[in-house]
Coordinates of C-alpha atoms in Angstrom, one line a residue:
M1 CA -35.1 14.2 -13.9
S2 CA -33.0 13.1 -16.9
T3 CA -30.8 10.2 -15.8
Y4 CA -28.4 8.1 -18.0
V5 CA -25.7 5.5 -17.8
E6 CA -23.3 4.2 -20.4
E7 CA -20.2 2.1 -20.8
I8 CA -17.2 4.2 -22.0
S9 CA -13.4 4.0 -22.2
F10 CA -11.4 6.2 -19.9
L11 CA -7.6 6.3 -20.6
D12 CA -8.2 3.0 -22.4
E13 CA -9.8 1.5 -19.4
P14 CA -13.4 0.2 -19.5
A15 CA -15.5 2.6 -17.4
I16 CA -19.0 3.5 -16.5
K17 CA -20.3 7.0 -16.9
A18 CA -23.6 7.9 -15.2
G19 CA -25.4 11.2 -14.6
N20 CA -28.4 13.4 -14.3
S21 CA -29.1 17.1 -14.8
E22 CA -27.0 17.9 -11.7
L23 CA -23.9 15.6 -11.6
E24 CA -21.9 13.2 -13.8
I25 CA -19.7 10.4 -12.4
I26 CA -17.2 8.0 -13.9
I27 CA -16.3 4.7 -12.2
I28 CA -13.4 2.5 -13.3
P29 CA -13.9 -1.1 -12.1
G30 CA -10.4 -2.2 -13.3
W31 CA -8.7 0.4 -11.1
G32 CA -10.0 -0.8 -7.8
S33 CA -13.6 0.4 -8.5
N34 CA -12.3 3.9 -8.3
L35 CA -14.8 6.7 -8.6
I36 CA -12.4 8.8 -10.7
S37 CA -14.6 11.8 -11.6
I38 CA -17.5 13.9 -10.3
V39 CA -18.5 16.8 -12.4
H40 CA -21.0 19.5 -11.3
K41 CA -22.8 20.1 -14.6
G42 CA -24.4 23.5 -13.8
S43 CA -20.9 25.1 -13.4
N44 CA -19.0 22.5 -15.5
T45 CA -16.7 22.0 -12.5
E46 CA -14.7 18.8 -11.9
L47 CA -14.6 18.1 -8.2
L48 CA -12.0 15.3 -8.0
R49 CA -8.3 15.1 -8.9
V50 CA -8.4 13.2 -12.3
P51 CA -5.3 11.7 -14.0
T52 CA -4.4 12.9 -17.5
S53 CA -2.6 9.6 -18.4
T54 CA -2.4 6.0 -17.3
K55 CA 1.2 6.5 -16.4
E56 CA 0.3 9.5 -14.1
Y57 CA -2.4 7.4 -12.4
L58 CA -0.3 4.3 -11.9
N59 CA 2.6 6.4 -10.5
N60 CA 0.4 7.2 -7.4
P61 CA -3.1 5.8 -7.7
V62 CA -4.2 6.9 -4.2
L63 CA -4.0 10.5 -5.2
F64 CA -6.7 10.3 -7.9
G65 CA -10.4 9.9 -7.5
T66 CA -11.7 8.1 -4.4
P67 CA -9.6 4.9 -3.8
I68 CA -11.1 2.3 -1.5
L69 CA -8.7 1.5 1.4
F70 CA -9.1 -1.9 3.0
P71 CA -7.4 -1.6 5.5
P72 CA -6.6 2.1 5.5
N73 CA -3.3 3.8 5.9
R74 CA -0.2 2.3 7.6
I75 CA 0.5 -0.9 9.5
D76 CA 3.8 -1.1 11.3
R77 CA 6.0 -3.4 9.3
G78 CA 2.9 -4.9 7.9
K79 CA 2.4 -7.1 10.9
F80 CA -0.3 -7.4 13.6
S81 CA -2.3 -10.0 15.6
F82 CA -6.0 -10.3 15.9
N83 CA -8.2 -13.1 17.4
E84 CA -5.1 -15.3 18.1
R85 CA -4.0 -15.0 14.4
T86 CA -0.9 -13.2 13.2
Y87 CA -1.0 -11.4 9.9
Q88 CA 1.9 -10.4 7.7
F89 CA 1.1 -7.9 4.9
E90 CA 3.6 -7.0 2.2
I91 CA 5.9 -4.0 2.9
N92 CA 4.8 -1.6 0.2
E93 CA 6.1 1.7 1.8
L94 CA 9.7 0.8 1.6
D95 CA 11.2 4.1 3.1
K96 CA 9.2 3.7 6.3
Q97 CA 9.0 -0.1 6.3
N98 CA 5.2 -0.1 6.5
H99 CA 2.3 -1.7 4.7
I100 CA 0.0 1.0 3.4
H101 CA -3.6 1.2 2.1
G102 CA -4.5 -2.4 1.8
F103 CA -5.3 -4.8 -1.1
V104 CA -8.3 -3.6 -3.0
H105 CA -7.6 -0.2 -4.6
T106 CA -5.0 -1.6 -7.1
R107 CA -6.9 -4.7 -8.1
K108 CA -9.7 -5.4 -10.6
W109 CA -13.3 -5.4 -9.5
E110 CA -16.3 -6.8 -11.3
V111 CA -19.5 -5.0 -12.2
V112 CA -22.5 -6.7 -10.6
S113 CA -25.4 -4.6 -11.8
I114 CA -26.5 -1.2 -13.3
E115 CA -29.9 0.2 -12.6
V116 CA -31.4 3.4 -13.9
N117 CA -34.9 5.0 -13.5
D118 CA -36.3 8.5 -13.8
Q119 CA -34.8 9.6 -10.5
T120 CA -31.8 7.4 -9.6
V121 CA -28.8 5.7 -11.1
K122 CA -27.3 2.8 -9.1
V123 CA -24.0 1.0 -10.0
V124 CA -22.9 -2.0 -8.0
T125 CA -19.3 -3.4 -8.1
E126 CA -17.7 -6.3 -6.2
F127 CA -14.4 -7.5 -5.0
D128 CA -14.0 -11.2 -4.2
S129 CA -10.8 -12.1 -2.3
S130 CA -11.0 -15.7 -3.3
K131 CA -10.2 -14.7 -6.9
H132 CA -6.9 -13.1 -5.7
D133 CA -4.3 -15.6 -4.4
D134 CA -1.9 -12.8 -3.5
V135 CA -4.5 -11.3 -1.2
M136 CA -5.5 -14.6 0.4
A137 CA -1.8 -15.3 1.1
Q138 CA -1.6 -12.1 3.3
F139 CA -5.2 -12.0 4.6
P140 CA -6.4 -15.6 4.8
H141 CA -10.1 -14.8 4.9
H142 CA -12.6 -15.2 2.1
F143 CA -14.3 -11.8 2.0
M144 CA -16.3 -9.8 -0.4
I145 CA -16.7 -6.0 -0.7
R146 CA -19.7 -4.8 -2.6
M147 CA -19.8 -1.1 -3.5
N148 CA -23.2 0.6 -4.2
Y149 CA -22.8 3.9 -6.0
I150 CA -26.1 5.8 -6.0
L151 CA -26.8 9.1 -7.8
N152 CA -29.9 11.1 -7.1
D153 CA -30.3 14.8 -8.0
N154 CA -27.3 16.6 -6.3
L155 CA -26.6 13.7 -3.9
F156 CA -24.0 11.0 -4.5
A157 CA -24.2 8.2 -2.0
K158 CA -21.8 5.2 -1.4
K159 CA -22.8 2.1 0.5
A160 CA -20.0 -0.4 1.2
E161 CA -21.0 -3.9 2.2
I162 CA -18.1 -6.0 3.6
I163 CA -19.1 -9.6 3.9
N164 CA -17.1 -12.3 5.8
K165 CA -17.4 -15.6 3.9
S166 CA -14.7 -17.2 6.1
N167 CA -15.2 -19.3 9.2
E168 CA -13.5 -17.0 11.7
P169 CA -13.9 -13.3 12.7
L170 CA -12.5 -10.8 10.3
P171 CA -10.7 -7.6 11.5
L172 CA -12.3 -4.6 9.8
G173 CA -10.6 -1.4 8.9
F174 CA -12.0 0.6 6.0
G175 CA -11.6 4.1 4.5
Y176 CA -11.6 6.3 1.4
H177 CA -8.7 8.4 0.0
T178 CA -11.0 11.1 -1.4
S179 CA -8.9 13.5 -3.6
F180 CA -10.8 16.7 -4.1
L181 CA -9.5 19.6 -6.2
F182 CA -8.8 22.4 -3.7
P183 CA -7.4 25.7 -4.9
E184 CA -6.0 26.8 -1.6
E185 CA -6.2 30.6 -2.2
T186 CA -10.0 30.5 -2.5
S187 CA -11.0 27.3 -0.6
F188 CA -11.9 26.5 2.9
L189 CA -12.3 23.3 4.9
K190 CA -14.7 22.9 7.8
L191 CA -14.1 19.8 9.9
P192 CA -15.2 19.5 13.5
V193 CA -12.7 17.2 15.3
K194 CA -11.8 16.5 18.9
K195 CA -8.1 15.7 19.0
R196 CA -5.2 14.9 16.8
W197 CA -3.2 11.6 17.1
K198 CA 0.4 12.2 17.8
L199 CA 2.6 10.5 15.1
N200 CA 6.2 9.3 15.2
D201 CA 8.7 9.7 12.4
R202 CA 7.2 6.8 10.4
F203 CA 3.8 8.5 10.5
L204 CA 2.4 5.9 13.0
P205 CA 0.3 7.0 16.0
T206 CA 2.1 6.7 19.3
G207 CA -1.2 6.1 21.1
E208 CA -1.3 9.6 22.5
L209 CA -3.9 12.2 21.6
E210 CA -3.0 15.9 21.5
D211 CA -4.7 19.3 21.3
I212 CA -5.1 21.0 17.9
E213 CA -3.8 24.5 17.9
Y214 CA -6.3 25.5 15.1
K215 CA -9.2 23.4 16.3
D216 CA -11.7 26.3 16.6
E217 CA -10.7 27.7 13.2
L218 CA -11.0 24.3 11.5
S219 CA -14.5 23.8 13.0
E220 CA -15.7 27.1 11.6
G221 CA -14.0 26.9 8.1
M222 CA -10.3 27.3 7.6
N223 CA -8.1 28.4 4.7
L224 CA -5.3 25.8 4.4
Y225 CA -2.8 27.7 2.1
G226 CA 0.7 26.8 3.0
L227 CA -0.3 24.5 5.9
E228 CA 1.2 21.1 5.2
L229 CA -1.1 18.3 6.4
D230 CA -0.8 14.6 6.8
D231 CA -2.6 14.5 10.1
V232 CA -4.8 12.0 11.8
F233 CA -7.8 13.4 13.7
L234 CA -10.3 11.9 16.1
S235 CA -13.9 12.6 14.8
S236 CA -16.4 14.9 16.6
P237 CA -19.7 13.5 15.4
N238 CA -23.1 15.3 15.7
A239 CA -25.9 14.1 17.9
S240 CA -27.0 11.5 15.4
G241 CA -23.5 10.1 15.1
L242 CA -22.8 11.5 11.7
Q243 CA -19.9 13.8 10.7
T244 CA -19.5 16.2 7.8
A245 CA -16.4 17.6 6.2
Q246 CA -17.4 20.7 4.3
I247 CA -15.3 22.1 1.4
M248 CA -16.2 25.6 0.2
N249 CA -14.7 27.1 -3.0
Q250 CA -15.3 30.9 -3.2
S251 CA -14.1 31.2 -6.8
T252 CA -16.5 28.6 -8.2
G253 CA -19.3 28.9 -5.7
I254 CA -19.2 25.2 -5.2
E255 CA -19.9 23.7 -1.7
I256 CA -19.3 20.0 -1.0
N257 CA -20.7 18.4 2.1
Y258 CA -19.1 15.0 2.7
T259 CA -21.0 13.1 5.4
V260 CA -20.0 9.8 6.9
D261 CA -21.8 7.4 9.2
Q262 CA -21.0 6.6 12.8
S263 CA -18.6 3.8 11.9
F264 CA -16.1 6.3 10.6
K265 CA -14.3 7.4 13.8
H266 CA -11.3 9.2 12.3
W267 CA -10.2 11.5 9.5
V268 CA -6.8 11.8 7.9
V269 CA -6.3 15.1 6.1
Y270 CA -3.6 15.2 3.5
N271 CA -2.7 18.0 1.1
K272 CA 1.0 17.4 0.3
D273 CA 2.5 20.9 0.9
G274 CA -0.6 23.0 1.1
R275 CA 0.1 24.5 -2.3
S276 CA -0.6 21.7 -4.7
G277 CA -4.3 22.4 -5.4
F278 CA -5.8 19.3 -3.9
L279 CA -7.1 18.1 -0.5
C280 CA -7.7 14.5 0.7
P281 CA -10.2 14.3 3.6
E282 CA -10.0 10.6 4.3
P283 CA -12.6 9.0 6.6
Y284 CA -11.4 5.9 8.3
T285 CA -13.3 3.3 10.5
W286 CA -10.0 2.6 12.3
V287 CA -7.1 4.8 13.1
T288 CA -3.7 4.2 11.4
N289 CA -2.0 1.0 12.7
A290 CA -5.0 0.4 15.0
P291 CA -4.4 -3.3 15.7
N292 CA -0.9 -2.5 17.1
L293 CA -1.9 0.3 19.4
K294 CA -2.2 -0.3 23.2
V295 CA -5.4 1.7 23.3
N296 CA -9.0 0.4 23.7
E297 CA -10.8 -0.7 20.6
E298 CA -13.6 1.7 21.1
L299 CA -11.2 4.5 20.6
T300 CA -9.1 3.0 17.8
G301 CA -12.1 1.9 15.9
I302 CA -11.2 -1.8 15.4
Q303 CA -14.3 -3.7 14.5
R304 CA -14.9 -7.4 13.7
I305 CA -17.2 -9.1 11.3
E306 CA -18.3 -12.6 12.4
P307 CA -18.5 -15.5 10.0
D308 CA -21.3 -15.2 7.4
D309 CA -22.0 -11.7 8.7
M310 CA -21.8 -8.3 6.9
K311 CA -21.0 -4.7 7.9
V312 CA -22.6 -1.8 6.0
L313 CA -20.8 1.6 5.8
R314 CA -22.4 4.7 4.3
T315 CA -21.2 8.0 3.0
W316 CA -22.9 10.8 1.3
I317 CA -21.6 13.7 -0.9
V318 CA -24.0 16.6 -1.5
I319 CA -22.9 19.3 -4.0
S320 CA -24.5 22.8 -4.1
H321 CA -23.6 25.8 -6.2
K322 CA -24.0 29.5 -5.2
S323 CA -23.6 31.6 -8.3

């Protein structure tokens, strides 16, 4: 298989383009190591929501590509306690007085390595919190996140390694704000889920789980046209602990299978108004505002990384085309 990788400029930002005969990807280290584009080459179809200008991207960076969320989603007034330490994050969602989406998707990452052989392309990037005083001030742990992007045939895999370099346990919440193009009239989402988290008017879970009125339809493949979603769902993994969100586009014949490992216990599904042509299935290891919920940690998904330890999280995107 013909594989390749090259350094390019994307909207005046240094970027890495990699590909093979099936797929081509673009990663922008300076934009939070954002995988900004996936193109299916056989049909010449872009799969992700890609900005047309730097201004457009910076106006709302979580809605383009696949931003890395650490921690994901909202924290009530940016404050929580864990392991006898109280954390105060910046309030960056002013209208709701929450912190939202963490520290790493808007900051520069470094390229660690690029490997290419006949079958596989692998790009590794890294975020080191000790190089960011503003992050350390809010989250006083020396941690590193190493992202491994692996392209092989029609499979694109991501392996996230979160490393605790500090001398006390680190609270772990991690997710991706994956922004797929999704023409609602011809597209369907299939996502088996158990329950939906009930949210208050600040989009924070109350701690209660509720039934989903369209649960069966969603588990079989559902057209979302006109259905406005910013909902938080409890996963329904298969026997091996994995879960797959499936997107089917009848107009292009493209099918995307987005599979996550057993650490991802929740999905947020966001589509603005159900008429904007994009869909964000967002896998999270912890539910929104998890540290503040009076619910057991097994359900909320809070994990900890002990000093000098590492947590590995894996996701896989497989793209097929039915002409």
